[in-house]
Each structure stands twice: as structure tokens, then as C-alpha cells.
Amino acid sequence: MAPRLFSCFGKCNSSSSSSSTSMHGKGKSNVTVDASAEEQRRGGAVLVELFSSQGCVTSPEAELLVSRLGRGDFALETPVIVLGFHVDYWDYMGWKDPFGSSQWTVRQKAYVEALKLDTMFTPQVVVQGRAQCVGNEEESLLSSIMNAPKFPSPTFQATFQRPTSESLQVSLSGALRTKVDSNGANVMAALYESGLLTDCSKGENKGRVLSNDYVVRKLEKLATVKDVSAKKTVSGTVNFSLWEGFNSSKCGIVVFVQDNSHQIFGSQNFQLPDNI
């Protein structure tokens, strides 16, 4: 898709690092955690995906909004899980987003096609794979979340292991709590990082210190399932290659169920333990 078809939106639709740290839990240590009791008590979470870029002048406002959303600043009745996907199609503007990936651009393009949109743009929010809005429009975002279909969160238990200092192995087992029919669905696992600060020296955000949370660093498929009851146990293992400066205290895992039409049918969030 040619750059001229991309847009960078503000509220008025105007266009426009790594550091070293000690490794935790090297070797074969195992840590097992469950989803938060609060998430299970309040019912299924709504998955909010932000597509943004450090090369887009209006993306920082959206990043701040979804960071507040993920922290629970809006006191919504429905729990929300946030993932940030940094696309790479603004890199030609003079600043290469250190978290940008063509893989995330492809993911956004799939949503654009599924939602029958005319163009790709940043910042864009996709809610439960079913609705979308401009990422820095607070009212539209909150409305999309409140109107989104709700599904029970899976009841996975996660066991974390560090086979090597450069890898993280996550074993998951539990019920999806939503029936999957013969059309099938994928169970995906995203490894994200929060608390990221970047000195932007070029491009549309030159001179700004950019803050990013819930940034997806890795995305892997745990399993493909079909004709599965809501109560049947699903198990699998994913392996994530880690980056320089990986710090487990800043990271988490989101597991979500997504069908071939890109709709989300349940999601679950795990914070990584500090001692892994």
C-alpha cells in the first residue's frame, strides 16, 4: 500500500532503546500464576488494540489515552486489556520507530479489510476486533468499549520458564469459557512491555520524549482450535525470543481468542513475575 494512502489523524482528522539490565531467574526456574481475581469477578475483559507510530505527530496523545485506560483511570464497569502495536509505515518520515514492525502493519491492514475501511491510519483503536475509532478521541473510544460484546475471560493458568537468558517459555492450560464452532479460532499470546521512554530526535515528534505502555514486542500462536466446548481444557506452550534490556517487571502476557474474521472472543492478562 503506497504511503499516500496512509493517514495520521488528530481530533480534527488533520494529517500530518534499549538499556542493559540484569536478567532474572536464569536457568530452569518455574513460576506459575493465575488471572487476577478482580478480572474474573467482573467478567470478561474487552480487548483494545492501538495502532500507532512514534513517527505520527498525533499518536502520542492516543498513547497517553490508552495508558490511562489500561491503568483504570476511567473506572469503567468492564475490565479492559490494552495492547499497543507500532506500525512501520511512517518510518520514511525521518524517524524510525524502535518498536515498529511490518508484522503489526499487516495486522492493522487485516482489520482495515475486515472492517471495510478505505485506508490505514494512525492512531487507530480496534475494540474486540469489531469496532474502530481514531485513537485519540476519548468519547468515541469509551463508547466503543461500553458497546462492545462481552465474553468470559479464559481461565488459563500460566507457567513461566527461562530455558536460556535470551528466551522465555510460557505454558498455558485452561478453559476458553467460550464455545468455538467448526470454523475454528486461534489462541494467541502477546508479550508486551510498559514504561518505555524514547528521546525522539527526528521526524514529526522531534525534540519530544515519547512515553509508551503495553507495547507488543512479540506475538505467537498458542493453538488453533475448533469444535471446542466452553469447558474443555486447552493447553499449549509458546516460546518468546527476548530483546536486550528485557525486564520482566515491566512486561506482561495477554492471551486472546480470535477467529478467522478477526473478531475477539475472550482475553486474559498476566503480569510477569519479577523473579523470572
PDB file of C-alpha atoms in Angstrom:
ATOM      1  CA  MET A   1       0.000   0.000   0.000  1.00  0.00           C
ATOM      2  CA  ALA A   2       1.514   3.313  -1.066  1.00  0.00           C
ATOM      3  CA  PRO A   3       2.359   5.892   1.641  1.00  0.00           C
ATOM      4  CA  ARG A   4      -0.124   8.341   0.106  1.00  0.00           C
ATOM      5  CA  LEU A   5      -2.935   6.058   1.286  1.00  0.00           C
ATOM      6  CA  PHE A   6      -1.817   6.305   4.898  1.00  0.00           C
ATOM      7  CA  SER A   7      -3.163   8.995   7.193  1.00  0.00           C
ATOM      8  CA  CYS A   8      -2.166  10.387  10.578  1.00  0.00           C
ATOM      9  CA  PHE A   9      -5.229  11.677  12.402  1.00  0.00           C
ATOM     10  CA  GLY A  10      -5.775  14.124  15.232  1.00  0.00           C
ATOM     11  CA  LYS A  11      -9.064  15.011  16.844  1.00  0.00           C
ATOM     12  CA  CYS A  12      -9.966  17.084  13.804  1.00  0.00           C
ATOM     13  CA  ASN A  13      -8.633  14.440  11.387  1.00  0.00           C
ATOM     14  CA  SER A  14      -5.664  16.652  10.459  1.00  0.00           C
ATOM     15  CA  SER A  15      -2.825  14.731   8.833  1.00  0.00           C
ATOM     16  CA  SER A  16       0.178  15.353   9.374  1.00  0.00           C
ATOM     17  CA  SER A  17      16.260   1.983  23.313  1.00  0.00           C
ATOM     18  CA  SER A  18      17.326  -0.190  24.815  1.00  0.00           C
ATOM     19  CA  SER A  19      19.394  -0.299  28.065  1.00  0.00           C
ATOM     20  CA  SER A  20      21.134  -3.193  29.768  1.00  0.00           C
ATOM     21  CA  THR A  21      19.723  -4.732  32.918  1.00  0.00           C
ATOM     22  CA  SER A  22      20.350  -7.862  34.948  1.00  0.00           C
ATOM     23  CA  MET A  23      18.487 -10.988  33.933  1.00  0.00           C
ATOM     24  CA  HIS A  24      16.020 -12.508  36.385  1.00  0.00           C
ATOM     25  CA  GLY A  25      15.652 -16.189  37.021  1.00  0.00           C
ATOM     26  CA  LYS A  26      18.165 -17.592  34.561  1.00  0.00           C
ATOM     27  CA  GLY A  27      18.033 -21.330  34.143  1.00  0.00           C
ATOM     28  CA  LYS A  28      15.142 -23.684  34.713  1.00  0.00           C
ATOM     29  CA  SER A  29      13.104 -21.887  37.377  1.00  0.00           C
ATOM     30  CA  ASN A  30       9.308 -22.120  37.049  1.00  0.00           C
ATOM     31  CA  VAL A  31       6.761 -19.551  38.159  1.00  0.00           C
ATOM     32  CA  THR A  32       3.008 -20.196  37.883  1.00  0.00           C
ATOM     33  CA  VAL A  33       0.304 -17.524  38.115  1.00  0.00           C
ATOM     34  CA  ASP A  34      -3.447 -17.240  37.565  1.00  0.00           C
ATOM     35  CA  ALA A  35      -5.510 -14.391  36.145  1.00  0.00           C
ATOM     36  CA  SER A  36      -6.400 -11.687  38.638  1.00  0.00           C
ATOM     37  CA  ALA A  37      -9.373 -12.435  40.856  1.00  0.00           C
ATOM     38  CA  GLU A  38     -10.750  -8.996  40.022  1.00  0.00           C
ATOM     39  CA  GLU A  39     -10.755  -9.733  36.284  1.00  0.00           C
ATOM     40  CA  GLN A  40     -12.612 -12.983  36.838  1.00  0.00           C
ATOM     41  CA  ARG A  41     -15.076 -11.411  39.301  1.00  0.00           C
ATOM     42  CA  ARG A  42     -16.016  -8.599  36.935  1.00  0.00           C
ATOM     43  CA  GLY A  43     -16.476 -10.875  33.950  1.00  0.00           C
ATOM     44  CA  GLY A  44     -14.806 -10.880  30.593  1.00  0.00           C
ATOM     45  CA  ALA A  45     -12.407  -8.129  29.575  1.00  0.00           C
ATOM     46  CA  VAL A  46     -12.648  -6.053  26.403  1.00  0.00           C
ATOM     47  CA  LEU A  47      -9.507  -6.100  24.247  1.00  0.00           C
ATOM     48  CA  VAL A  48      -8.416  -2.688  22.940  1.00  0.00           C
ATOM     49  CA  GLU A  49      -5.679  -2.605  20.294  1.00  0.00           C
ATOM     50  CA  LEU A  50      -3.939   0.668  19.469  1.00  0.00           C
ATOM     51  CA  PHE A  51      -2.108   1.019  16.159  1.00  0.00           C
ATOM     52  CA  SER A  52       0.290   3.929  16.377  1.00  0.00           C
ATOM     53  CA  SER A  53       3.750   5.156  15.454  1.00  0.00           C
ATOM     54  CA  GLN A  54       6.365   7.392  17.017  1.00  0.00           C
ATOM     55  CA  GLY A  55       6.599   8.942  13.551  1.00  0.00           C
ATOM     56  CA  CYS A  56       2.967  10.154  13.697  1.00  0.00           C
ATOM     57  CA  VAL A  57       2.505  13.565  15.308  1.00  0.00           C
ATOM     58  CA  THR A  58      -0.900  12.703  16.804  1.00  0.00           C
ATOM     59  CA  SER A  59      -0.035   9.231  18.131  1.00  0.00           C
ATOM     60  CA  PRO A  60       1.483  10.417  21.459  1.00  0.00           C
ATOM     61  CA  GLU A  61      -1.912  11.760  22.565  1.00  0.00           C
ATOM     62  CA  ALA A  62      -3.500   8.380  21.825  1.00  0.00           C
ATOM     63  CA  GLU A  63      -0.683   6.601  23.678  1.00  0.00           C
ATOM     64  CA  LEU A  64      -1.428   8.680  26.764  1.00  0.00           C
ATOM     65  CA  LEU A  65      -5.139   7.914  26.477  1.00  0.00           C
ATOM     66  CA  VAL A  66      -4.706   4.146  26.270  1.00  0.00           C
ATOM     67  CA  SER A  67      -2.126   4.205  29.072  1.00  0.00           C
ATOM     68  CA  ARG A  68      -4.753   5.828  31.295  1.00  0.00           C
ATOM     69  CA  LEU A  69      -7.278   3.278  30.050  1.00  0.00           C
ATOM     70  CA  GLY A  70      -5.008   0.382  30.939  1.00  0.00           C
ATOM     71  CA  ARG A  71      -4.395   1.818  34.408  1.00  0.00           C
ATOM     72  CA  GLY A  72      -8.132   2.007  35.054  1.00  0.00           C
ATOM     73  CA  ASP A  73      -8.325   5.814  35.249  1.00  0.00           C
ATOM     74  CA  PHE A  74     -11.812   5.857  33.707  1.00  0.00           C
ATOM     75  CA  ALA A  75     -13.339   3.482  36.284  1.00  0.00           C
ATOM     76  CA  LEU A  76     -15.302   1.567  33.669  1.00  0.00           C
ATOM     77  CA  GLU A  77     -17.631  -1.216  34.734  1.00  0.00           C
ATOM     78  CA  THR A  78     -15.986  -3.539  32.225  1.00  0.00           C
ATOM     79  CA  PRO A  79     -12.319  -4.553  32.645  1.00  0.00           C
ATOM     80  CA  VAL A  80     -10.151  -3.519  29.701  1.00  0.00           C
ATOM     81  CA  ILE A  81      -6.984  -5.088  28.321  1.00  0.00           C
ATOM     82  CA  VAL A  82      -4.767  -2.864  26.176  1.00  0.00           C
ATOM     83  CA  LEU A  83      -2.212  -3.810  23.531  1.00  0.00           C
ATOM     84  CA  GLY A  84      -0.163  -1.327  21.504  1.00  0.00           C
ATOM     85  CA  PHE A  85       1.030  -2.265  18.007  1.00  0.00           C
ATOM     86  CA  HIS A  86       3.580   0.112  16.471  1.00  0.00           C
ATOM     87  CA  VAL A  87       3.391   0.119  12.673  1.00  0.00           C
ATOM     88  CA  ASP A  88       6.333   0.838  10.395  1.00  0.00           C
ATOM     89  CA  TYR A  89       4.814   2.817   7.503  1.00  0.00           C
ATOM     90  CA  TRP A  90       5.716   6.216   8.976  1.00  0.00           C
ATOM     91  CA  ASP A  91       9.419   5.353   9.250  1.00  0.00           C
ATOM     92  CA  TYR A  92      10.114   7.088   5.916  1.00  0.00           C
ATOM     93  CA  MET A  93       9.205  10.459   7.516  1.00  0.00           C
ATOM     94  CA  GLY A  94      12.615  10.706   9.185  1.00  0.00           C
ATOM     95  CA  TRP A  95      12.218   8.781  12.454  1.00  0.00           C
ATOM     96  CA  LYS A  96      12.364   5.001  12.598  1.00  0.00           C
ATOM     97  CA  ASP A  97      10.094   3.800  15.397  1.00  0.00           C
ATOM     98  CA  PRO A  98      12.239   1.417  17.510  1.00  0.00           C
ATOM     99  CA  PHE A  99       9.138  -0.670  18.265  1.00  0.00           C
ATOM    100  CA  GLY A 100       7.677  -0.559  14.767  1.00  0.00           C
ATOM    101  CA  SER A 101       7.210  -3.780  12.813  1.00  0.00           C
ATOM    102  CA  SER A 102       5.881  -4.757   9.405  1.00  0.00           C
ATOM    103  CA  GLN A 103       4.122  -7.613  11.225  1.00  0.00           C
ATOM    104  CA  TRP A 104       1.948  -5.083  13.064  1.00  0.00           C
ATOM    105  CA  THR A 105       1.297  -3.191   9.826  1.00  0.00           C
ATOM    106  CA  VAL A 106      -0.008  -6.439   8.316  1.00  0.00           C
ATOM    107  CA  ARG A 107      -2.215  -6.947  11.380  1.00  0.00           C
ATOM    108  CA  GLN A 108      -3.688  -3.476  11.010  1.00  0.00           C
ATOM    109  CA  LYS A 109      -4.259  -3.996   7.286  1.00  0.00           C
ATOM    110  CA  ALA A 110      -6.251  -7.160   8.083  1.00  0.00           C
ATOM    111  CA  TYR A 111      -8.525  -5.097  10.335  1.00  0.00           C
ATOM    112  CA  VAL A 112      -8.886  -2.393   7.674  1.00  0.00           C
ATOM    113  CA  GLU A 113     -10.068  -5.029   5.207  1.00  0.00           C
ATOM    114  CA  ALA A 114     -12.321  -6.831   7.714  1.00  0.00           C
ATOM    115  CA  LEU A 115     -13.963  -3.573   8.794  1.00  0.00           C
ATOM    116  CA  LYS A 116     -14.257  -2.408   5.156  1.00  0.00           C
ATOM    117  CA  LEU A 117     -12.339   0.832   5.662  1.00  0.00           C
ATOM    118  CA  ASP A 118     -10.876   2.919   2.851  1.00  0.00           C
ATOM    119  CA  THR A 119      -7.432   3.497   4.311  1.00  0.00           C
ATOM    120  CA  MET A 120      -4.964   2.736   7.087  1.00  0.00           C
ATOM    121  CA  PHE A 121      -4.274   5.479   9.592  1.00  0.00           C
ATOM    122  CA  THR A 122      -2.692   6.244  12.936  1.00  0.00           C
ATOM    123  CA  PRO A 123      -3.596   6.445  15.695  1.00  0.00           C
ATOM    124  CA  GLN A 124      -6.334   3.844  15.289  1.00  0.00           C
ATOM    125  CA  VAL A 125      -8.035   1.809  18.003  1.00  0.00           C
ATOM    126  CA  VAL A 126      -9.747  -1.518  17.317  1.00  0.00           C
ATOM    127  CA  VAL A 127     -12.100  -2.830  20.024  1.00  0.00           C
ATOM    128  CA  GLN A 128     -12.773  -6.578  20.277  1.00  0.00           C
ATOM    129  CA  GLY A 129     -11.824  -6.838  16.590  1.00  0.00           C
ATOM    130  CA  ARG A 130     -15.265  -5.484  15.731  1.00  0.00           C
ATOM    131  CA  ALA A 131     -15.281  -1.669  16.003  1.00  0.00           C
ATOM    132  CA  GLN A 132     -12.717   1.045  15.406  1.00  0.00           C
ATOM    133  CA  CYS A 133     -12.179   4.751  16.000  1.00  0.00           C
ATOM    134  CA  VAL A 134      -9.497   7.429  15.922  1.00  0.00           C
ATOM    135  CA  GLY A 135      -7.216   6.593  18.822  1.00  0.00           C
ATOM    136  CA  ASN A 136      -7.144   9.993  20.497  1.00  0.00           C
ATOM    137  CA  GLU A 137     -10.900  10.542  20.535  1.00  0.00           C
ATOM    138  CA  GLU A 138     -11.719   9.726  24.156  1.00  0.00           C
ATOM    139  CA  GLU A 139     -15.509   9.810  23.862  1.00  0.00           C
ATOM    140  CA  SER A 140     -15.550   7.512  20.824  1.00  0.00           C
ATOM    141  CA  LEU A 141     -13.127   5.114  22.461  1.00  0.00           C
ATOM    142  CA  LEU A 142     -15.080   4.820  25.697  1.00  0.00           C
ATOM    143  CA  SER A 143     -18.343   4.463  23.782  1.00  0.00           C
ATOM    144  CA  SER A 144     -16.864   1.647  21.664  1.00  0.00           C
ATOM    145  CA  ILE A 145     -15.758  -0.164  24.806  1.00  0.00           C
ATOM    146  CA  MET A 146     -19.126   0.177  26.543  1.00  0.00           C
ATOM    147  CA  ASN A 147     -20.968  -1.047  23.439  1.00  0.00           C
ATOM    148  CA  ALA A 148     -18.592  -3.931  22.697  1.00  0.00           C
ATOM    149  CA  PRO A 149     -19.830  -7.519  23.074  1.00  0.00           C
ATOM    150  CA  LYS A 150     -18.519  -9.149  26.238  1.00  0.00           C
ATOM    151  CA  PHE A 151     -17.181 -12.690  26.535  1.00  0.00           C
ATOM    152  CA  PRO A 152     -15.969 -14.584  29.609  1.00  0.00           C
ATOM    153  CA  SER A 153     -12.236 -14.395  30.154  1.00  0.00           C
ATOM    154  CA  PRO A 154     -10.412 -17.708  29.661  1.00  0.00           C
ATOM    155  CA  THR A 155      -9.269 -19.423  32.848  1.00  0.00           C
ATOM    156  CA  PHE A 156      -5.704 -20.203  31.837  1.00  0.00           C
ATOM    157  CA  GLN A 157      -3.012 -20.921  34.355  1.00  0.00           C
ATOM    158  CA  ALA A 158       0.405 -19.822  33.136  1.00  0.00           C
ATOM    159  CA  THR A 159       3.795 -21.308  33.964  1.00  0.00           C
ATOM    160  CA  PHE A 160       6.865 -19.258  33.019  1.00  0.00           C
ATOM    161  CA  GLN A 161      10.322 -20.658  32.419  1.00  0.00           C
ATOM    162  CA  ARG A 162      13.635 -19.236  31.195  1.00  0.00           C
ATOM    163  CA  PRO A 163      15.365 -22.013  29.206  1.00  0.00           C
ATOM    164  CA  THR A 164      18.115 -19.508  28.372  1.00  0.00           C
ATOM    165  CA  SER A 165      18.827 -15.869  29.203  1.00  0.00           C
ATOM    166  CA  GLU A 166      17.585 -14.933  25.711  1.00  0.00           C
ATOM    167  CA  SER A 167      14.265 -16.774  25.795  1.00  0.00           C
ATOM    168  CA  LEU A 168      11.017 -17.041  27.736  1.00  0.00           C
ATOM    169  CA  GLN A 169       8.822 -20.128  27.633  1.00  0.00           C
ATOM    170  CA  VAL A 170       5.163 -19.815  28.633  1.00  0.00           C
ATOM    171  CA  SER A 171       2.991 -22.904  29.177  1.00  0.00           C
ATOM    172  CA  LEU A 172      -0.753 -22.301  29.397  1.00  0.00           C
ATOM    173  CA  SER A 173      -3.605 -24.599  30.340  1.00  0.00           C
ATOM    174  CA  GLY A 174      -7.254 -23.829  30.975  1.00  0.00           C
ATOM    175  CA  ALA A 175     -10.736 -23.433  29.533  1.00  0.00           C
ATOM    176  CA  LEU A 176     -11.610 -20.845  26.890  1.00  0.00           C
ATOM    177  CA  ARG A 177     -15.065 -20.363  28.510  1.00  0.00           C
ATOM    178  CA  THR A 178     -16.460 -19.626  25.047  1.00  0.00           C
ATOM    179  CA  LYS A 179     -17.526 -22.327  22.595  1.00  0.00           C
ATOM    180  CA  VAL A 180     -15.588 -22.456  19.317  1.00  0.00           C
ATOM    181  CA  ASP A 181     -17.521 -23.853  16.345  1.00  0.00           C
ATOM    182  CA  SER A 182     -16.326 -25.738  13.263  1.00  0.00           C
ATOM    183  CA  ASN A 183     -14.979 -22.544  11.706  1.00  0.00           C
ATOM    184  CA  GLY A 184     -12.222 -22.568  14.296  1.00  0.00           C
ATOM    185  CA  ALA A 185     -10.215 -19.887  16.081  1.00  0.00           C
ATOM    186  CA  ASN A 186      -6.653 -19.110  17.082  1.00  0.00           C
ATOM    187  CA  VAL A 187      -5.490 -18.739  20.667  1.00  0.00           C
ATOM    188  CA  MET A 188      -2.793 -16.058  20.588  1.00  0.00           C
ATOM    189  CA  ALA A 189      -0.257 -14.914  23.182  1.00  0.00           C
ATOM    190  CA  ALA A 190       1.214 -11.403  23.105  1.00  0.00           C
ATOM    191  CA  LEU A 191       4.249 -10.357  25.162  1.00  0.00           C
ATOM    192  CA  TYR A 192       4.089  -6.624  25.917  1.00  0.00           C
ATOM    193  CA  GLU A 193       6.284  -4.066  27.676  1.00  0.00           C
ATOM    194  CA  SER A 194       5.326  -0.890  29.536  1.00  0.00           C
ATOM    195  CA  GLY A 195       7.199   2.086  30.931  1.00  0.00           C
ATOM    196  CA  LEU A 196       9.110   2.799  27.729  1.00  0.00           C
ATOM    197  CA  LEU A 197      10.638   6.264  27.191  1.00  0.00           C
ATOM    198  CA  THR A 198      12.221   7.370  23.916  1.00  0.00           C
ATOM    199  CA  ASP A 199      14.072  10.603  23.084  1.00  0.00           C
ATOM    200  CA  CYS A 200      12.816  11.387  19.597  1.00  0.00           C
ATOM    201  CA  SER A 201      15.481  13.344  17.707  1.00  0.00           C
ATOM    202  CA  LYS A 202      13.946  13.414  14.218  1.00  0.00           C
ATOM    203  CA  GLY A 203      10.641  13.378  12.377  1.00  0.00           C
ATOM    204  CA  GLU A 204       7.236  14.799  13.301  1.00  0.00           C
ATOM    205  CA  ASN A 205       7.859  14.411  17.052  1.00  0.00           C
ATOM    206  CA  LYS A 206      11.405  15.818  17.057  1.00  0.00           C
ATOM    207  CA  GLY A 207      12.525  17.035  20.466  1.00  0.00           C
ATOM    208  CA  ARG A 208       9.864  15.156  22.412  1.00  0.00           C
ATOM    209  CA  VAL A 209      10.295  12.409  24.997  1.00  0.00           C
ATOM    210  CA  LEU A 210       7.758   9.768  23.980  1.00  0.00           C
ATOM    211  CA  SER A 211       6.109   7.508  26.548  1.00  0.00           C
ATOM    212  CA  ASN A 212       4.706   4.119  25.523  1.00  0.00           C
ATOM    213  CA  ASP A 213       2.929   1.414  27.532  1.00  0.00           C
ATOM    214  CA  TYR A 214       1.549  -2.038  26.654  1.00  0.00           C
ATOM    215  CA  VAL A 215       3.805  -2.171  23.586  1.00  0.00           C
ATOM    216  CA  VAL A 216       3.607  -5.586  21.920  1.00  0.00           C
ATOM    217  CA  ARG A 217       7.123  -6.914  21.457  1.00  0.00           C
ATOM    218  CA  LYS A 218       6.242 -10.481  20.424  1.00  0.00           C
ATOM    219  CA  LEU A 219       3.096 -12.297  19.250  1.00  0.00           C
ATOM    220  CA  GLU A 220       2.845 -16.073  18.992  1.00  0.00           C
ATOM    221  CA  LYS A 221       0.098 -18.611  18.324  1.00  0.00           C
ATOM    222  CA  LEU A 222      -0.592 -20.905  21.267  1.00  0.00           C
ATOM    223  CA  ALA A 223      -3.068 -23.168  19.487  1.00  0.00           C
ATOM    224  CA  THR A 224      -5.650 -23.454  16.728  1.00  0.00           C
ATOM    225  CA  VAL A 225      -8.924 -24.929  17.958  1.00  0.00           C
ATOM    226  CA  LYS A 226     -12.298 -25.848  16.510  1.00  0.00           C
ATOM    227  CA  ASP A 227     -15.392 -27.643  17.786  1.00  0.00           C
ATOM    228  CA  VAL A 228     -14.281 -26.935  21.339  1.00  0.00           C
ATOM    229  CA  SER A 229     -16.743 -26.603  24.216  1.00  0.00           C
ATOM    230  CA  ALA A 230     -16.513 -23.697  26.633  1.00  0.00           C
ATOM    231  CA  LYS A 231     -15.362 -26.027  29.428  1.00  0.00           C
ATOM    232  CA  LYS A 232     -12.814 -28.135  27.550  1.00  0.00           C
ATOM    233  CA  THR A 233      -9.216 -27.698  28.670  1.00  0.00           C
ATOM    234  CA  VAL A 234      -6.872 -26.217  26.074  1.00  0.00           C
ATOM    235  CA  SER A 235      -3.117 -26.431  26.595  1.00  0.00           C
ATOM    236  CA  GLY A 236      -0.042 -25.259  24.767  1.00  0.00           C
ATOM    237  CA  THR A 237       3.396 -23.675  25.019  1.00  0.00           C
ATOM    238  CA  VAL A 238       4.855 -20.610  23.326  1.00  0.00           C
ATOM    239  CA  ASN A 239       8.483 -19.524  23.170  1.00  0.00           C
ATOM    240  CA  PHE A 240       9.412 -15.842  23.017  1.00  0.00           C
ATOM    241  CA  SER A 241      12.826 -14.625  21.971  1.00  0.00           C
ATOM    242  CA  LEU A 242      13.820 -11.749  24.247  1.00  0.00           C
ATOM    243  CA  TRP A 243      15.415  -8.401  23.489  1.00  0.00           C
ATOM    244  CA  GLU A 244      18.410  -6.671  25.037  1.00  0.00           C
ATOM    245  CA  GLY A 245      17.409  -4.999  28.274  1.00  0.00           C
ATOM    246  CA  PHE A 246      14.415  -7.283  28.893  1.00  0.00           C
ATOM    247  CA  ASN A 247      12.994  -6.608  32.366  1.00  0.00           C
ATOM    248  CA  SER A 248      10.201  -8.936  33.489  1.00  0.00           C
ATOM    249  CA  SER A 249       8.831  -6.374  35.968  1.00  0.00           C
ATOM    250  CA  LYS A 250       7.809  -4.153  33.025  1.00  0.00           C
ATOM    251  CA  CYS A 251       6.213  -6.936  30.968  1.00  0.00           C
ATOM    252  CA  GLY A 252       3.054  -8.981  30.753  1.00  0.00           C
ATOM    253  CA  ILE A 253       1.306 -11.596  28.643  1.00  0.00           C
ATOM    254  CA  VAL A 254      -2.121 -11.236  27.038  1.00  0.00           C
ATOM    255  CA  VAL A 255      -3.865 -14.384  25.799  1.00  0.00           C
ATOM    256  CA  PHE A 256      -6.808 -13.887  23.449  1.00  0.00           C
ATOM    257  CA  VAL A 257      -9.081 -15.935  21.204  1.00  0.00           C
ATOM    258  CA  GLN A 258      -9.554 -14.626  17.642  1.00  0.00           C
ATOM    259  CA  ASP A 259     -11.495 -16.177  14.775  1.00  0.00           C
ATOM    260  CA  ASN A 260     -10.837 -16.016  11.031  1.00  0.00           C
ATOM    261  CA  SER A 261     -12.914 -12.848  10.688  1.00  0.00           C
ATOM    262  CA  HIS A 262     -10.555 -11.223  13.215  1.00  0.00           C
ATOM    263  CA  GLN A 263     -13.163 -10.931  15.970  1.00  0.00           C
ATOM    264  CA  ILE A 264     -12.092 -11.406  19.588  1.00  0.00           C
ATOM    265  CA  PHE A 265     -13.912 -13.939  21.784  1.00  0.00           C
ATOM    266  CA  GLY A 266     -12.211 -13.536  25.138  1.00  0.00           C
ATOM    267  CA  SER A 267      -8.914 -12.290  26.557  1.00  0.00           C
ATOM    268  CA  GLN A 268      -6.868 -12.684  29.711  1.00  0.00           C
ATOM    269  CA  ASN A 269      -3.938 -10.699  31.117  1.00  0.00           C
ATOM    270  CA  PHE A 270      -0.940 -11.942  33.147  1.00  0.00           C
ATOM    271  CA  GLN A 271       1.752  -9.781  34.686  1.00  0.00           C
ATOM    272  CA  LEU A 272       5.156 -11.435  34.510  1.00  0.00           C
ATOM    273  CA  PRO A 273       6.579 -12.283  37.922  1.00  0.00           C
ATOM    274  CA  ASP A 274       9.647 -10.307  38.987  1.00  0.00           C
ATOM    275  CA  ASN A 275      11.655 -13.439  39.723  1.00  0.00           C
ATOM    276  CA  ILE A 276      11.562 -14.977  36.246  1.00  0.00           C
TER     277      ILE A 276
END
